[in-house]
Coordinates of N, CA and C in Angstrom, one line a residue:
M17 N 56.3 -48.9 13.1 CA 55.4 -47.7 13.4 C 56.1 -46.9 14.4
S18 N 56.1 -45.6 14.2 CA 56.7 -44.7 15.2 C 55.8 -44.4 16.4
W19 N 56.4 -44.0 17.5 CA 55.6 -43.7 18.7 C 54.6 -42.5 18.4
Q20 N 55.1 -41.6 17.5 CA 54.2 -40.5 17.2 C 53.0 -40.9 16.4
S21 N 53.1 -41.9 15.6 CA 52.0 -42.4 14.8 C 51.0 -43.2 15.8
Y22 N 51.5 -43.8 16.8 CA 50.6 -44.4 17.8 C 49.8 -43.3 18.5
V23 N 50.4 -42.2 18.8 CA 49.6 -41.0 19.3 C 48.6 -40.5 18.3
D24 N 49.1 -40.2 17.1 CA 48.3 -39.6 16.1 C 47.1 -40.5 15.6
D25 N 47.5 -41.8 15.3 CA 46.5 -42.7 14.7 C 45.7 -43.5 15.6
H26 N 46.2 -43.7 16.9 CA 45.4 -44.5 17.8 C 44.9 -43.8 19.0
L27 N 45.7 -43.0 19.7 CA 45.2 -42.3 20.8 C 44.3 -41.1 20.4
M28 N 44.6 -40.4 19.3 CA 43.9 -39.2 18.9 C 42.8 -39.6 17.8
C29 N 42.5 -40.9 17.8 CA 41.5 -41.3 16.8 C 40.1 -40.9 17.1
D30 N 39.2 -40.9 16.1 CA 37.8 -40.6 16.4 C 37.1 -41.9 16.9
I31 N 36.3 -41.7 18.0 CA 35.4 -42.7 18.5 C 34.0 -42.1 18.5
D32 N 33.2 -42.7 17.7 CA 31.8 -42.2 17.5 C 31.8 -40.7 17.3
G33 N 32.7 -40.1 16.6 CA 32.8 -38.7 16.3 C 33.5 -37.9 17.4
Q34 N 33.9 -38.5 18.4 CA 34.6 -37.8 19.5 C 36.1 -38.2 19.5
Q35 N 36.9 -37.3 20.2 CA 38.3 -37.4 20.2 C 38.9 -37.0 21.5
L36 N 40.0 -37.5 21.9 CA 40.7 -37.0 23.1 C 41.1 -35.6 22.9
T37 N 41.2 -34.8 24.0 CA 41.6 -33.5 24.0 C 43.1 -33.4 23.7
S38 N 43.9 -34.4 24.3 CA 45.3 -34.5 24.1 C 45.8 -35.9 24.6
A39 N 46.9 -36.3 24.1 CA 47.5 -37.6 24.5 C 49.0 -37.6 24.4
A40 N 49.6 -38.6 25.1 CA 51.0 -38.7 25.0 C 51.4 -40.1 25.4
I41 N 52.6 -40.5 25.0 CA 53.3 -41.7 25.4 C 54.6 -41.2 26.1
I42 N 54.8 -41.5 27.4 CA 55.9 -41.0 28.1 C 56.6 -42.2 28.8
G43 N 57.9 -42.2 28.6 CA 58.7 -43.3 29.2 C 58.6 -43.2 30.7
L44 N 58.8 -44.4 31.4 CA 58.7 -44.5 32.8 C 59.7 -43.6 33.5
D45 N 60.7 -43.1 32.8 CA 61.7 -42.2 33.4 C 61.2 -40.7 33.2
G46 N 60.0 -40.5 32.6 CA 59.5 -39.2 32.4 C 59.9 -38.5 31.1
S47 N 60.6 -39.3 30.2 CA 61.0 -38.7 28.9 C 59.9 -38.8 27.9
P48 N 59.6 -37.8 27.2 CA 58.5 -37.8 26.2 C 58.9 -38.7 25.0
W49 N 58.0 -39.6 24.6 CA 58.3 -40.4 23.4 C 57.5 -39.8 22.3
A50 N 56.3 -39.4 22.5 CA 55.4 -38.8 21.5 C 54.3 -38.1 22.2
Q51 N 53.7 -37.1 21.6 CA 52.6 -36.4 22.2 C 51.9 -35.6 21.2
S52 N 50.6 -35.3 21.5 CA 49.8 -34.4 20.6 C 50.3 -33.0 20.8
P53 N 50.1 -32.1 19.9 CA 50.6 -30.8 20.0 C 50.1 -30.0 21.2
N54 N 48.9 -30.3 21.7 CA 48.4 -29.5 22.8 C 48.5 -30.2 24.2
F55 N 49.3 -31.3 24.2 CA 49.5 -32.0 25.5 C 50.1 -31.0 26.5
P56 N 49.6 -31.0 27.8 CA 50.2 -30.1 28.8 C 51.7 -30.3 29.1
Q57 N 52.3 -29.2 29.3 CA 53.7 -29.2 29.7 C 53.8 -29.7 31.1
Y58 N 54.2 -31.0 31.3 CA 54.2 -31.6 32.6 C 55.6 -31.4 33.3
K59 N 55.6 -31.6 34.6 CA 56.8 -31.6 35.4 C 57.3 -33.0 35.7
P60 N 58.6 -33.2 35.8 CA 59.1 -34.5 36.0 C 58.5 -35.1 37.3
E61 N 58.3 -34.3 38.3 CA 57.8 -34.8 39.6 C 56.3 -35.3 39.5
E62 N 55.6 -34.7 38.5 CA 54.2 -35.2 38.3 C 54.3 -36.6 37.7
I63 N 55.2 -36.9 36.8 CA 55.3 -38.2 36.2 C 55.8 -39.2 37.2
A64 N 56.8 -38.7 38.0 CA 57.3 -39.6 39.1 C 56.2 -40.0 40.1
A65 N 55.3 -39.1 40.4 CA 54.2 -39.4 41.3 C 53.3 -40.4 40.7
I66 N 53.0 -40.3 39.4 CA 52.2 -41.3 38.7 C 52.8 -42.7 38.7
V67 N 54.1 -42.7 38.4 CA 54.8 -44.0 38.4 C 54.8 -44.6 39.8
K68 N 55.0 -43.8 40.8 CA 55.0 -44.3 42.2 C 53.7 -44.9 42.5
D69 N 52.6 -44.3 42.0 CA 51.2 -44.8 42.3 C 51.0 -46.2 41.7
F70 N 51.7 -46.5 40.6 CA 51.6 -47.8 40.0 C 52.3 -48.8 40.8
D71 N 53.5 -48.4 41.4 CA 54.2 -49.3 42.3 C 53.6 -49.4 43.7
E72 N 53.0 -48.3 44.2 CA 52.3 -48.3 45.5 C 50.9 -47.7 45.3
P73 N 50.0 -48.6 44.8 CA 48.6 -48.1 44.6 C 48.0 -47.4 45.8
G74 N 47.4 -46.2 45.5 CA 46.7 -45.4 46.5 C 47.5 -44.2 46.9
T75 N 48.7 -44.0 46.5 CA 49.5 -42.9 46.9 C 49.0 -41.6 46.4
L76 N 48.3 -41.6 45.2 CA 47.8 -40.4 44.6 C 46.4 -40.0 45.1
A77 N 45.7 -40.9 45.6 CA 44.3 -40.7 46.0 C 44.2 -39.5 47.0
P78 N 45.0 -39.4 48.1 CA 44.8 -38.3 49.0 C 45.1 -36.9 48.4
T79 N 46.1 -36.8 47.5 CA 46.5 -35.5 46.9 C 45.9 -35.2 45.6
G80 N 45.6 -36.2 44.8 CA 45.1 -36.1 43.4 C 46.3 -36.3 42.5
L81 N 45.9 -36.5 41.2 CA 46.9 -36.7 40.1 C 47.1 -35.3 39.5
F82 N 48.3 -34.9 39.4 CA 48.6 -33.6 38.7 C 49.3 -33.9 37.4
L83 N 48.9 -33.1 36.4 CA 49.5 -33.2 35.1 C 49.4 -31.8 34.5
G84 N 50.6 -31.2 34.2 CA 50.7 -29.9 33.7 C 50.1 -28.9 34.7
G85 N 50.2 -29.2 36.0 CA 49.6 -28.3 37.0 C 48.2 -28.4 37.2
T86 N 47.5 -29.2 36.4 CA 46.0 -29.4 36.6 C 45.8 -30.6 37.5
K87 N 44.9 -30.4 38.5 CA 44.7 -31.5 39.4 C 43.4 -32.3 39.0
Y88 N 43.6 -33.6 39.0 CA 42.5 -34.5 38.8 C 42.2 -35.4 40.0
M89 N 40.9 -35.5 40.4 CA 40.6 -36.4 41.5 C 40.7 -37.8 41.0
V90 N 41.5 -38.6 41.8 CA 41.7 -40.0 41.4 C 40.4 -40.8 41.7
I91 N 39.9 -41.5 40.6 CA 38.7 -42.4 40.8 C 39.2 -43.8 40.5
Q92 N 38.2 -44.7 40.4 CA 38.5 -46.1 40.2 C 39.5 -46.3 39.1
G93 N 40.3 -47.4 39.3 CA 41.3 -47.8 38.3 C 41.6 -49.3 38.5
E94 N 42.7 -49.7 38.0 CA 43.1 -51.1 38.3 C 44.5 -51.0 38.9
P95 N 44.7 -51.3 40.2 CA 46.0 -51.1 40.8 C 47.1 -51.7 40.0
G96 N 48.2 -50.9 39.8 CA 49.3 -51.4 39.1 C 49.2 -51.3 37.6
A97 N 48.0 -51.0 37.1 CA 47.8 -51.1 35.6 C 47.2 -49.8 35.0
V98 N 46.1 -49.3 35.7 CA 45.4 -48.1 35.1 C 45.1 -47.1 36.3
I99 N 45.3 -45.9 36.0 CA 44.9 -44.8 36.9 C 43.9 -43.9 36.2
R100 N 42.8 -43.6 36.8 CA 41.8 -42.8 36.1 C 41.5 -41.6 37.0
G101 N 41.4 -40.4 36.4 CA 41.2 -39.2 37.2 C 40.0 -38.4 36.5
K102 N 39.4 -37.6 37.4 CA 38.2 -36.8 36.9 C 38.5 -35.3 37.3
K103 N 38.0 -34.4 36.4 CA 38.1 -33.0 36.7 C 36.9 -32.4 35.9
G104 N 35.9 -31.9 36.6 CA 34.8 -31.3 35.9 C 34.1 -32.3 35.0
T105 N 33.9 -31.8 33.7 CA 33.3 -32.7 32.7 C 34.2 -33.6 32.0
G106 N 35.5 -33.6 32.4 CA 36.5 -34.4 31.7 C 37.3 -35.2 32.7
G107 N 38.4 -35.6 32.1 CA 39.3 -36.5 33.0 C 40.5 -36.9 32.3
V108 N 41.2 -37.9 32.9 CA 42.5 -38.4 32.4 C 42.5 -39.9 32.6
C109 N 43.1 -40.6 31.7 CA 43.4 -42.1 31.9 C 44.8 -42.3 31.6
V110 N 45.5 -43.0 32.6 CA 46.9 -43.4 32.4 C 47.0 -44.9 32.5
K111 N 47.5 -45.5 31.4 CA 47.8 -46.9 31.3 C 49.3 -47.2 31.3
K112 N 49.7 -48.1 32.2 CA 51.1 -48.4 32.3 C 51.4 -49.6 31.5
T113 N 52.5 -49.6 30.7 CA 53.0 -50.8 30.0 C 54.3 -51.1 30.7
G114 N 55.1 -52.0 30.1 CA 56.4 -52.4 30.7 C 57.4 -51.3 30.6
M115 N 57.2 -50.3 29.7 CA 58.2 -49.3 29.4 C 57.7 -47.9 29.4
A116 N 56.4 -47.7 29.4 CA 55.9 -46.3 29.2 C 54.5 -46.1 29.9
L117 N 54.1 -44.9 29.9 CA 52.8 -44.5 30.3 C 52.1 -44.0 29.1
L118 N 50.8 -44.4 28.9 CA 50.0 -43.9 27.8 C 49.0 -43.0 28.6
I119 N 48.9 -41.7 28.2 CA 48.1 -40.8 28.9 C 47.1 -40.2 27.9
G120 N 45.8 -40.2 28.2 CA 44.8 -39.6 27.4 C 44.0 -38.6 28.3
I121 N 43.8 -37.4 27.8 CA 43.0 -36.4 28.5 C 41.7 -36.2 27.6
Y122 N 40.6 -36.1 28.2 CA 39.3 -35.9 27.5 C 38.4 -34.9 28.2
D123 N 37.4 -34.4 27.4 CA 36.4 -33.6 28.0 C 35.1 -33.9 27.2
E124 N 34.0 -33.5 27.8 CA 32.7 -33.8 27.1 C 32.8 -33.2 25.7
P125 N 32.1 -33.8 24.8 CA 31.1 -34.9 24.9 C 31.7 -36.3 24.9
M126 N 33.1 -36.4 24.8 CA 33.6 -37.8 25.0 C 33.3 -38.3 26.4
T127 N 33.0 -39.6 26.5 CA 32.7 -40.1 27.8 C 33.9 -40.8 28.4
P128 N 34.0 -41.0 29.7 CA 35.1 -41.7 30.3 C 35.3 -43.1 29.7
G129 N 34.2 -43.8 29.4 CA 34.4 -45.1 28.9 C 35.0 -45.1 27.5
Q130 N 34.7 -44.1 26.7 CA 35.3 -44.0 25.4 C 36.8 -43.7 25.5
C131 N 37.2 -42.8 26.4 CA 38.6 -42.5 26.6 C 39.3 -43.7 27.2
N132 N 38.8 -44.2 28.3 CA 39.5 -45.3 29.0 C 39.6 -46.6 28.3
I133 N 38.4 -47.2 28.0 CA 38.4 -48.5 27.5 C 38.7 -48.6 26.0
M134 N 38.0 -47.7 25.2 CA 38.1 -47.8 23.8 C 39.4 -47.2 23.2
V135 N 40.1 -46.3 23.9 CA 41.2 -45.7 23.3 C 42.5 -46.1 24.1
V136 N 42.7 -45.5 25.3 CA 43.9 -45.6 26.1 C 44.2 -47.0 26.5
E137 N 43.3 -47.7 27.2 CA 43.5 -49.0 27.7 C 43.7 -50.1 26.6
R138 N 42.9 -49.9 25.5 CA 43.0 -50.8 24.4 C 44.4 -50.8 23.8
L139 N 44.9 -49.6 23.5 CA 46.3 -49.5 22.9 C 47.3 -50.0 23.9
G140 N 47.1 -49.7 25.2 CA 48.1 -50.1 26.2 C 48.1 -51.7 26.3
D141 N 46.9 -52.3 26.2 CA 46.9 -53.8 26.2 C 47.6 -54.3 25.0
Y142 N 47.4 -53.7 23.9 CA 48.1 -54.1 22.6 C 49.6 -54.0 22.8
L143 N 50.1 -52.9 23.3 CA 51.5 -52.7 23.4 C 52.1 -53.7 24.4
L144 N 51.3 -54.0 25.5 CA 51.8 -55.0 26.5 C 52.0 -56.4 25.8
E145 N 51.0 -56.7 24.9 CA 51.1 -58.0 24.2 C 52.3 -58.0 23.3
Q146 N 52.7 -56.9 22.8 CA 53.8 -56.8 21.9 C 55.2 -56.7 22.6
G147 N 55.1 -56.7 24.0 CA 56.4 -56.7 24.7 C 56.8 -55.3 25.1
F148 N 56.0 -54.3 24.9 CA 56.4 -52.9 25.3 C 55.8 -52.6 26.7

């Protein structure tokens, strides 16, 4: 299966009639592996800051998580595994695997739980089990 099909078929899937706004799989070095057409144009330093927070949990909390110039307030996550951010009625979930970041961006009516647990983290856990 191609990385693009993971984005198209798994990250951008329908959950109770809802769907992520955009999603991507990005290498830990910041290189894009696959993304939805409307995923924000991110800067390398934004990805580097996210990767750093996985290595040193809590570094993003004071400044926020930036993606494509949009700032998300960092909320609960799992240190070293998941970063969750909130902005208005939506948010972002970033799941780290051994080789990549899975990023899902959502807005209402999708709920944080649908995005985080049912979509992004579930695929991330599967890829970890597969050695990715």
